[in-house]
């Protein structure tokens, strides 16, 4: 469930352009954001597994992603109003013309695919294996960043990527050695990775790398836009795409799964 991120050094470009506020978050704020991000990201796959009923995901994945996108959109709209000093219910958000919107449709589509894949990956591996293997998206991002953005990596960075890859291969091998059918692990806490799960997580990592590099490309091309404006554009596309996915999948679903069917507290927490 990725959002547009930006390095600490670039933050002054995106702060309150109206009042000229270029203050950066202090160390405590950065620590809070880091810990919060780790806890939220780490709990995602665990909560998804807790939602399982008889080894199956009992809800439409697009409905979950859509609610997440709408929540992030509401948060970004609020932050944009605070950035401009606008009261709720008055004023304009200063959104750019439509030509600035179009580039965000591509990462929104990639995130839409990935965020729905994440839900279904949980059927084919345990949460710990997913967390380890999903880190391979860092390697995919680095390689694509080197190819597309022409950014050189130091030998230490290559070494770190190599160790990360070895860790993913080792985890996959150990999990595949214990692999059985999906039903064998419907209520099991064993470490396991199925071959189909491995294919899905590799796809997830490749798409994640591509979307991250493309998003960075957009940020460099449009530095005049506020970070909150860029997030708003991204989440609008994300919400629309996931709504379409939900409508199509619900219409074609043989079991007639509806919006809040089997909605649990664990799903809501995501």
PDB file of C-alpha atoms in Angstrom:
ATOM      1  CA  UNK A   1       0.000   0.000   0.000  1.00  0.00           C
ATOM      2  CA  UNK A   2       2.541   2.393  -1.107  1.00  0.00           C
ATOM      3  CA  UNK A   3       2.445   6.146  -1.198  1.00  0.00           C
ATOM      4  CA  UNK A   4       4.724   8.732  -2.744  1.00  0.00           C
ATOM      5  CA  UNK A   5       7.815   9.084  -0.608  1.00  0.00           C
ATOM      6  CA  UNK A   6      10.622  11.573  -0.760  1.00  0.00           C
ATOM      7  CA  UNK A   7      14.009  11.965   0.826  1.00  0.00           C
ATOM      8  CA  UNK A   8      14.631  14.297   3.751  1.00  0.00           C
ATOM      9  CA  UNK A   9      16.868  16.561   1.660  1.00  0.00           C
ATOM     10  CA  UNK A  10      14.045  17.244  -0.819  1.00  0.00           C
ATOM     11  CA  UNK A  11      11.407  18.087   1.763  1.00  0.00           C
ATOM     12  CA  UNK A  12      11.808  21.908   1.552  1.00  0.00           C
ATOM     13  CA  UNK A  13      10.521  21.768  -2.028  1.00  0.00           C
ATOM     14  CA  UNK A  14       7.199  20.437  -0.804  1.00  0.00           C
ATOM     15  CA  UNK A  15       6.473  22.399   2.343  1.00  0.00           C
ATOM     16  CA  UNK A  16       4.145  25.343   2.637  1.00  0.00           C
ATOM     17  CA  UNK A  17       4.916  27.378  -0.484  1.00  0.00           C
ATOM     18  CA  UNK A  18       2.427  30.022   0.576  1.00  0.00           C
ATOM     19  CA  UNK A  19       4.177  30.931   3.800  1.00  0.00           C
ATOM     20  CA  UNK A  20       7.692  29.928   2.789  1.00  0.00           C
ATOM     21  CA  UNK A  21       7.963  27.313   5.547  1.00  0.00           C
ATOM     22  CA  UNK A  22      10.971  25.068   4.812  1.00  0.00           C
ATOM     23  CA  UNK A  23      11.353  23.463   8.234  1.00  0.00           C
ATOM     24  CA  UNK A  24      12.308  19.809   8.293  1.00  0.00           C
ATOM     25  CA  UNK A  25      11.071  17.218  10.799  1.00  0.00           C
ATOM     26  CA  UNK A  26      13.327  16.829  13.819  1.00  0.00           C
ATOM     27  CA  UNK A  27      14.934  13.557  14.900  1.00  0.00           C
ATOM     28  CA  UNK A  28      12.034  12.619  17.194  1.00  0.00           C
ATOM     29  CA  UNK A  29       9.489  13.090  14.410  1.00  0.00           C
ATOM     30  CA  UNK A  30      11.581  10.987  12.040  1.00  0.00           C
ATOM     31  CA  UNK A  31      11.896   8.260  14.679  1.00  0.00           C
ATOM     32  CA  UNK A  32       8.123   8.241  15.249  1.00  0.00           C
ATOM     33  CA  UNK A  33       7.436   8.031  11.508  1.00  0.00           C
ATOM     34  CA  UNK A  34      10.000   5.244  11.100  1.00  0.00           C
ATOM     35  CA  UNK A  35       8.633   3.120  13.945  1.00  0.00           C
ATOM     36  CA  UNK A  36       5.038   3.712  12.847  1.00  0.00           C
ATOM     37  CA  UNK A  37       5.868   2.732   9.270  1.00  0.00           C
ATOM     38  CA  UNK A  38       7.599  -0.465  10.382  1.00  0.00           C
ATOM     39  CA  UNK A  39       4.698  -1.486  12.626  1.00  0.00           C
ATOM     40  CA  UNK A  40       2.059  -0.749   9.988  1.00  0.00           C
ATOM     41  CA  UNK A  41       3.944  -2.513   7.191  1.00  0.00           C
ATOM     42  CA  UNK A  42       4.904  -5.474   9.362  1.00  0.00           C
ATOM     43  CA  UNK A  43       1.371  -6.054  10.633  1.00  0.00           C
ATOM     44  CA  UNK A  44      -0.240  -5.973   7.191  1.00  0.00           C
ATOM     45  CA  UNK A  45       0.395  -9.605   6.202  1.00  0.00           C
ATOM     46  CA  UNK A  46      -0.340 -10.822   9.742  1.00  0.00           C
ATOM     47  CA  UNK A  47      -3.764  -9.152   9.750  1.00  0.00           C
ATOM     48  CA  UNK A  48      -4.523 -10.571   6.307  1.00  0.00           C
ATOM     49  CA  UNK A  49      -3.754 -14.086   7.559  1.00  0.00           C
ATOM     50  CA  UNK A  50      -5.972 -13.571  10.587  1.00  0.00           C
ATOM     51  CA  UNK A  51      -8.827 -12.793   8.192  1.00  0.00           C
ATOM     52  CA  UNK A  52      -8.667 -16.234   6.589  1.00  0.00           C
ATOM     53  CA  UNK A  53     -11.702 -18.502   6.891  1.00  0.00           C
ATOM     54  CA  UNK A  54     -11.046 -22.165   6.114  1.00  0.00           C
ATOM     55  CA  UNK A  55      -7.814 -21.190   4.381  1.00  0.00           C
ATOM     56  CA  UNK A  56      -9.503 -18.707   2.036  1.00  0.00           C
ATOM     57  CA  UNK A  57      -9.750 -14.930   1.793  1.00  0.00           C
ATOM     58  CA  UNK A  58     -13.469 -14.315   2.514  1.00  0.00           C
ATOM     59  CA  UNK A  59     -13.682 -10.832   1.007  1.00  0.00           C
ATOM     60  CA  UNK A  60     -13.048  -9.002  -2.237  1.00  0.00           C
ATOM     61  CA  UNK A  61      -9.460  -7.725  -2.181  1.00  0.00           C
ATOM     62  CA  UNK A  62     -10.396  -4.666  -4.254  1.00  0.00           C
ATOM     63  CA  UNK A  63     -12.853  -3.524  -1.572  1.00  0.00           C
ATOM     64  CA  UNK A  64     -10.069  -3.500   1.024  1.00  0.00           C
ATOM     65  CA  UNK A  65      -7.657  -1.628  -1.240  1.00  0.00           C
ATOM     66  CA  UNK A  66     -10.374   0.848  -2.212  1.00  0.00           C
ATOM     67  CA  UNK A  67     -11.108   1.682   1.439  1.00  0.00           C
ATOM     68  CA  UNK A  68      -7.384   2.164   2.036  1.00  0.00           C
ATOM     69  CA  UNK A  69      -7.073   4.460  -1.004  1.00  0.00           C
ATOM     70  CA  UNK A  70     -10.066   6.539   0.107  1.00  0.00           C
ATOM     71  CA  UNK A  71      -8.613   6.850   3.619  1.00  0.00           C
ATOM     72  CA  UNK A  72      -5.257   8.015   2.245  1.00  0.00           C
ATOM     73  CA  UNK A  73      -7.026  10.430  -0.096  1.00  0.00           C
ATOM     74  CA  UNK A  74      -8.963  11.953   2.809  1.00  0.00           C
ATOM     75  CA  UNK A  75      -5.746  12.288   4.810  1.00  0.00           C
ATOM     76  CA  UNK A  76      -3.930  13.968   1.895  1.00  0.00           C
ATOM     77  CA  UNK A  77      -6.813  16.381   1.316  1.00  0.00           C
ATOM     78  CA  UNK A  78      -6.696  17.340   4.998  1.00  0.00           C
ATOM     79  CA  UNK A  79      -2.928  17.846   4.903  1.00  0.00           C
ATOM     80  CA  UNK A  80      -3.236  19.964   1.760  1.00  0.00           C
ATOM     81  CA  UNK A  81      -5.765  22.226   3.458  1.00  0.00           C
ATOM     82  CA  UNK A  82      -3.490  22.570   6.477  1.00  0.00           C
ATOM     83  CA  UNK A  83      -0.586  23.331   4.150  1.00  0.00           C
ATOM     84  CA  UNK A  84      -2.483  26.209   2.557  1.00  0.00           C
ATOM     85  CA  UNK A  85      -4.107  27.347   5.805  1.00  0.00           C
ATOM     86  CA  UNK A  86      -7.594  26.746   4.397  1.00  0.00           C
ATOM     87  CA  UNK A  87     -10.533  26.051   6.647  1.00  0.00           C
ATOM     88  CA  UNK A  88     -12.575  22.932   6.019  1.00  0.00           C
ATOM     89  CA  UNK A  89     -15.424  23.648   3.613  1.00  0.00           C
ATOM     90  CA  UNK A  90     -13.894  26.759   2.060  1.00  0.00           C
ATOM     91  CA  UNK A  91     -11.259  27.729  -0.449  1.00  0.00           C
ATOM     92  CA  UNK A  92      -9.571  25.815  -3.247  1.00  0.00           C
ATOM     93  CA  UNK A  93      -6.904  23.126  -3.069  1.00  0.00           C
ATOM     94  CA  UNK A  94      -4.858  24.556  -5.911  1.00  0.00           C
ATOM     95  CA  UNK A  95      -4.839  21.348  -7.938  1.00  0.00           C
ATOM     96  CA  UNK A  96      -2.933  21.541 -11.256  1.00  0.00           C
ATOM     97  CA  UNK A  97      -4.353  21.239 -14.761  1.00  0.00           C
ATOM     98  CA  UNK A  98      -5.247  17.827 -16.136  1.00  0.00           C
ATOM     99  CA  UNK A  99      -1.956  17.401 -18.021  1.00  0.00           C
ATOM    100  CA  UNK A 100      -0.237  17.041 -14.640  1.00  0.00           C
ATOM    101  CA  UNK A 101      -2.713  14.341 -13.625  1.00  0.00           C
ATOM    102  CA  UNK A 102      -2.031  11.886 -16.444  1.00  0.00           C
ATOM    103  CA  UNK A 103       1.462  10.678 -15.355  1.00  0.00           C
ATOM    104  CA  UNK A 104       0.037   9.501 -12.021  1.00  0.00           C
ATOM    105  CA  UNK A 105      -2.306   7.043 -13.731  1.00  0.00           C
ATOM    106  CA  UNK A 106       0.603   4.681 -14.469  1.00  0.00           C
ATOM    107  CA  UNK A 107       1.909   4.234 -10.893  1.00  0.00           C
ATOM    108  CA  UNK A 108      -1.706   4.128  -9.684  1.00  0.00           C
ATOM    109  CA  UNK A 109      -2.365   1.182 -12.030  1.00  0.00           C
ATOM    110  CA  UNK A 110       0.804  -0.589 -10.860  1.00  0.00           C
ATOM    111  CA  UNK A 111      -0.091  -0.043  -7.198  1.00  0.00           C
ATOM    112  CA  UNK A 112      -3.628  -1.254  -7.885  1.00  0.00           C
ATOM    113  CA  UNK A 113      -2.283  -4.530  -9.285  1.00  0.00           C
ATOM    114  CA  UNK A 114       0.270  -4.950  -6.503  1.00  0.00           C
ATOM    115  CA  UNK A 115      -2.020  -4.130  -3.605  1.00  0.00           C
ATOM    116  CA  UNK A 116      -4.518  -6.744  -4.792  1.00  0.00           C
ATOM    117  CA  UNK A 117      -1.769  -9.317  -5.382  1.00  0.00           C
ATOM    118  CA  UNK A 118      -0.570  -8.867  -1.789  1.00  0.00           C
ATOM    119  CA  UNK A 119      -3.916 -10.070  -0.459  1.00  0.00           C
ATOM    120  CA  UNK A 120      -3.867 -13.261  -2.513  1.00  0.00           C
ATOM    121  CA  UNK A 121      -0.184 -14.037  -1.856  1.00  0.00           C
ATOM    122  CA  UNK A 122      -1.127 -14.789   1.751  1.00  0.00           C
ATOM    123  CA  UNK A 123      -2.875 -17.957   0.533  1.00  0.00           C
ATOM    124  CA  UNK A 124       0.410 -19.429  -0.655  1.00  0.00           C
ATOM    125  CA  UNK A 125       2.935 -18.597   2.078  1.00  0.00           C
ATOM    126  CA  UNK A 126       3.149 -17.667   5.737  1.00  0.00           C
ATOM    127  CA  UNK A 127       3.447 -14.014   6.858  1.00  0.00           C
ATOM    128  CA  UNK A 128       7.120 -14.319   7.876  1.00  0.00           C
ATOM    129  CA  UNK A 129       8.118 -15.721   4.480  1.00  0.00           C
ATOM    130  CA  UNK A 130       6.192 -12.954   2.742  1.00  0.00           C
ATOM    131  CA  UNK A 131       7.993 -10.273   4.752  1.00  0.00           C
ATOM    132  CA  UNK A 132      11.382 -11.763   3.898  1.00  0.00           C
ATOM    133  CA  UNK A 133      10.661 -12.335   0.206  1.00  0.00           C
ATOM    134  CA  UNK A 134       8.912  -9.005  -0.307  1.00  0.00           C
ATOM    135  CA  UNK A 135      12.175  -7.283   0.614  1.00  0.00           C
ATOM    136  CA  UNK A 136      13.479  -8.435  -2.760  1.00  0.00           C
ATOM    137  CA  UNK A 137      11.573  -5.472  -4.151  1.00  0.00           C
ATOM    138  CA  UNK A 138      14.484  -3.385  -2.825  1.00  0.00           C
ATOM    139  CA  UNK A 139      16.816  -5.277  -5.154  1.00  0.00           C
ATOM    140  CA  UNK A 140      14.386  -4.886  -8.060  1.00  0.00           C
ATOM    141  CA  UNK A 141      14.087  -1.151  -7.366  1.00  0.00           C
ATOM    142  CA  UNK A 142      17.883  -0.731  -7.196  1.00  0.00           C
ATOM    143  CA  UNK A 143      18.487  -2.562 -10.476  1.00  0.00           C
ATOM    144  CA  UNK A 144      15.758  -0.633 -12.305  1.00  0.00           C
ATOM    145  CA  UNK A 145      16.973   2.619 -10.751  1.00  0.00           C
ATOM    146  CA  UNK A 146      20.447   1.892 -12.105  1.00  0.00           C
ATOM    147  CA  UNK A 147      19.091   1.072 -15.567  1.00  0.00           C
ATOM    148  CA  UNK A 148      16.497   3.835 -15.910  1.00  0.00           C
ATOM    149  CA  UNK A 149      17.836   6.703 -13.798  1.00  0.00           C
ATOM    150  CA  UNK A 150      21.509   5.920 -14.514  1.00  0.00           C
ATOM    151  CA  UNK A 151      22.328   6.177 -10.822  1.00  0.00           C
ATOM    152  CA  UNK A 152      25.504   4.353  -9.781  1.00  0.00           C
ATOM    153  CA  UNK A 153      25.502   2.088  -6.739  1.00  0.00           C
ATOM    154  CA  UNK A 154      28.488   1.702  -4.453  1.00  0.00           C
ATOM    155  CA  UNK A 155      30.057  -1.711  -3.833  1.00  0.00           C
ATOM    156  CA  UNK A 156      28.596  -1.678  -0.316  1.00  0.00           C
ATOM    157  CA  UNK A 157      25.118  -1.199  -1.768  1.00  0.00           C
ATOM    158  CA  UNK A 158      25.661  -4.050  -4.237  1.00  0.00           C
ATOM    159  CA  UNK A 159      26.902  -6.225  -1.372  1.00  0.00           C
ATOM    160  CA  UNK A 160      23.787  -5.404   0.666  1.00  0.00           C
ATOM    161  CA  UNK A 161      21.565  -6.282  -2.301  1.00  0.00           C
ATOM    162  CA  UNK A 162      23.452  -9.552  -2.731  1.00  0.00           C
ATOM    163  CA  UNK A 163      22.940 -10.494   0.911  1.00  0.00           C
ATOM    164  CA  UNK A 164      19.262  -9.576   0.648  1.00  0.00           C
ATOM    165  CA  UNK A 165      18.880 -11.800  -2.405  1.00  0.00           C
ATOM    166  CA  UNK A 166      20.674 -14.708  -0.715  1.00  0.00           C
ATOM    167  CA  UNK A 167      18.369 -14.364   2.287  1.00  0.00           C
ATOM    168  CA  UNK A 168      15.329 -14.514   0.002  1.00  0.00           C
ATOM    169  CA  UNK A 169      16.651 -17.568  -1.854  1.00  0.00           C
ATOM    170  CA  UNK A 170      17.451 -19.355   1.413  1.00  0.00           C
ATOM    171  CA  UNK A 171      13.996 -18.670   2.819  1.00  0.00           C
ATOM    172  CA  UNK A 172      12.349 -19.822  -0.417  1.00  0.00           C
ATOM    173  CA  UNK A 173      14.365 -23.036  -0.498  1.00  0.00           C
ATOM    174  CA  UNK A 174      13.539 -23.883   3.111  1.00  0.00           C
ATOM    175  CA  UNK A 175       9.879 -23.080   2.587  1.00  0.00           C
ATOM    176  CA  UNK A 176       9.619 -25.099  -0.622  1.00  0.00           C
ATOM    177  CA  UNK A 177      11.232 -28.088   1.084  1.00  0.00           C
ATOM    178  CA  UNK A 178       8.274 -28.085   3.499  1.00  0.00           C
ATOM    179  CA  UNK A 179       5.677 -27.176   0.910  1.00  0.00           C
ATOM    180  CA  UNK A 180       2.423 -29.072   0.734  1.00  0.00           C
ATOM    181  CA  UNK A 181      -0.959 -28.124  -0.613  1.00  0.00           C
ATOM    182  CA  UNK A 182      -2.663 -24.870   0.287  1.00  0.00           C
ATOM    183  CA  UNK A 183      -5.157 -26.776   2.434  1.00  0.00           C
ATOM    184  CA  UNK A 184      -2.319 -28.286   4.490  1.00  0.00           C
ATOM    185  CA  UNK A 185      -1.459 -24.809   5.762  1.00  0.00           C
ATOM    186  CA  UNK A 186      -4.905 -23.276   6.059  1.00  0.00           C
ATOM    187  CA  UNK A 187      -4.618 -23.168   9.832  1.00  0.00           C
ATOM    188  CA  UNK A 188      -0.896 -23.855  10.234  1.00  0.00           C
ATOM    189  CA  UNK A 189       1.802 -21.547  11.568  1.00  0.00           C
ATOM    190  CA  UNK A 190       4.590 -23.462   9.800  1.00  0.00           C
ATOM    191  CA  UNK A 191       7.012 -21.649   7.523  1.00  0.00           C
ATOM    192  CA  UNK A 192       5.971 -22.558   3.989  1.00  0.00           C
ATOM    193  CA  UNK A 193       6.225 -21.211   0.456  1.00  0.00           C
ATOM    194  CA  UNK A 194       4.419 -22.745  -2.503  1.00  0.00           C
ATOM    195  CA  UNK A 195       5.704 -22.430  -6.054  1.00  0.00           C
ATOM    196  CA  UNK A 196       2.697 -20.346  -7.064  1.00  0.00           C
ATOM    197  CA  UNK A 197       3.329 -18.084  -4.082  1.00  0.00           C
ATOM    198  CA  UNK A 198       6.931 -17.653  -5.208  1.00  0.00           C
ATOM    199  CA  UNK A 199       5.782 -16.631  -8.687  1.00  0.00           C
ATOM    200  CA  UNK A 200       3.331 -14.114  -7.229  1.00  0.00           C
ATOM    201  CA  UNK A 201       5.843 -12.553  -4.856  1.00  0.00           C
ATOM    202  CA  UNK A 202       8.441 -12.212  -7.637  1.00  0.00           C
ATOM    203  CA  UNK A 203       5.790 -10.487  -9.746  1.00  0.00           C
ATOM    204  CA  UNK A 204       4.952  -8.276  -6.795  1.00  0.00           C
ATOM    205  CA  UNK A 205       8.616  -7.282  -6.339  1.00  0.00           C
ATOM    206  CA  UNK A 206       9.096  -6.505 -10.038  1.00  0.00           C
ATOM    207  CA  UNK A 207       5.975  -4.319 -10.192  1.00  0.00           C
ATOM    208  CA  UNK A 208       6.924  -2.620  -6.920  1.00  0.00           C
ATOM    209  CA  UNK A 209      10.355  -1.765  -8.286  1.00  0.00           C
ATOM    210  CA  UNK A 210       8.915  -0.398 -11.523  1.00  0.00           C
ATOM    211  CA  UNK A 211       6.308   1.720  -9.740  1.00  0.00           C
ATOM    212  CA  UNK A 212       8.900   3.105  -7.298  1.00  0.00           C
ATOM    213  CA  UNK A 213      11.295   4.140 -10.063  1.00  0.00           C
ATOM    214  CA  UNK A 214       8.532   5.685 -12.156  1.00  0.00           C
ATOM    215  CA  UNK A 215       7.207   7.605  -9.159  1.00  0.00           C
ATOM    216  CA  UNK A 216      10.699   8.985  -8.503  1.00  0.00           C
ATOM    217  CA  UNK A 217      10.850  10.000 -12.153  1.00  0.00           C
ATOM    218  CA  UNK A 218       7.600  11.947 -11.786  1.00  0.00           C
ATOM    219  CA  UNK A 219       8.844  13.663  -8.636  1.00  0.00           C
ATOM    220  CA  UNK A 220      11.958  14.861 -10.426  1.00  0.00           C
ATOM    221  CA  UNK A 221       9.958  16.083 -13.416  1.00  0.00           C
ATOM    222  CA  UNK A 222       7.401  18.025 -11.350  1.00  0.00           C
ATOM    223  CA  UNK A 223       9.197  19.350  -8.248  1.00  0.00           C
ATOM    224  CA  UNK A 224       6.984  22.436  -8.220  1.00  0.00           C
ATOM    225  CA  UNK A 225       3.981  20.383  -7.109  1.00  0.00           C
ATOM    226  CA  UNK A 226       3.336  19.932  -3.417  1.00  0.00           C
ATOM    227  CA  UNK A 227       3.859  16.417  -2.087  1.00  0.00           C
ATOM    228  CA  UNK A 228       0.256  16.398  -0.852  1.00  0.00           C
ATOM    229  CA  UNK A 229      -1.023  17.418  -4.302  1.00  0.00           C
ATOM    230  CA  UNK A 230       0.885  14.565  -5.910  1.00  0.00           C
ATOM    231  CA  UNK A 231      -0.501  12.142  -3.338  1.00  0.00           C
ATOM    232  CA  UNK A 232      -4.037  13.422  -4.000  1.00  0.00           C
ATOM    233  CA  UNK A 233      -3.678  12.801  -7.735  1.00  0.00           C
ATOM    234  CA  UNK A 234      -2.233   9.340  -7.148  1.00  0.00           C
ATOM    235  CA  UNK A 235      -4.974   8.319  -4.706  1.00  0.00           C
ATOM    236  CA  UNK A 236      -7.769   9.606  -6.936  1.00  0.00           C
ATOM    237  CA  UNK A 237      -6.589   7.346  -9.744  1.00  0.00           C
ATOM    238  CA  UNK A 238      -6.062   4.518  -7.262  1.00  0.00           C
ATOM    239  CA  UNK A 239      -9.592   4.800  -5.897  1.00  0.00           C
ATOM    240  CA  UNK A 240     -11.151   4.878  -9.364  1.00  0.00           C
ATOM    241  CA  UNK A 241      -9.148   1.866 -10.581  1.00  0.00           C
ATOM    242  CA  UNK A 242      -9.933  -0.231  -7.511  1.00  0.00           C
ATOM    243  CA  UNK A 243     -13.614   0.678  -7.751  1.00  0.00           C
ATOM    244  CA  UNK A 244     -13.617  -0.614 -11.328  1.00  0.00           C
ATOM    245  CA  UNK A 245     -11.826  -3.801 -10.256  1.00  0.00           C
ATOM    246  CA  UNK A 246     -14.343  -4.332  -7.469  1.00  0.00           C
ATOM    247  CA  UNK A 247     -17.345  -3.810  -9.744  1.00  0.00           C
ATOM    248  CA  UNK A 248     -15.997  -6.144 -12.437  1.00  0.00           C
ATOM    249  CA  UNK A 249     -14.937  -8.871  -9.988  1.00  0.00           C
ATOM    250  CA  UNK A 250     -18.239  -8.690  -8.093  1.00  0.00           C
ATOM    251  CA  UNK A 251     -20.233  -8.914 -11.293  1.00  0.00           C
ATOM    252  CA  UNK A 252     -18.278 -11.944 -12.513  1.00  0.00           C
ATOM    253  CA  UNK A 253     -17.998 -13.658  -9.121  1.00  0.00           C
ATOM    254  CA  UNK A 254     -19.792 -16.996  -8.970  1.00  0.00           C
ATOM    255  CA  UNK A 255     -20.468 -16.708  -5.243  1.00  0.00           C
ATOM    256  CA  UNK A 256     -21.912 -13.185  -5.512  1.00  0.00           C
ATOM    257  CA  UNK A 257     -19.468 -11.795  -2.954  1.00  0.00           C
ATOM    258  CA  UNK A 258     -20.572  -8.345  -1.847  1.00  0.00           C
ATOM    259  CA  UNK A 259     -18.769  -5.338  -0.430  1.00  0.00           C
ATOM    260  CA  UNK A 260     -18.773  -6.152   3.285  1.00  0.00           C
ATOM    261  CA  UNK A 261     -19.252  -9.923   3.154  1.00  0.00           C
ATOM    262  CA  UNK A 262     -17.270 -11.495   6.003  1.00  0.00           C
ATOM    263  CA  UNK A 263     -15.729  -8.138   6.883  1.00  0.00           C
ATOM    264  CA  UNK A 264     -13.773  -8.636  10.109  1.00  0.00           C
ATOM    265  CA  UNK A 265     -12.108  -6.334  12.594  1.00  0.00           C
ATOM    266  CA  UNK A 266      -8.724  -7.516  11.323  1.00  0.00           C
ATOM    267  CA  UNK A 267      -9.580  -6.411   7.793  1.00  0.00           C
ATOM    268  CA  UNK A 268     -10.834  -3.067   9.054  1.00  0.00           C
ATOM    269  CA  UNK A 269      -7.522  -2.474  10.890  1.00  0.00           C
ATOM    270  CA  UNK A 270      -5.624  -2.707   7.644  1.00  0.00           C
TER     271      UNK A 270
END
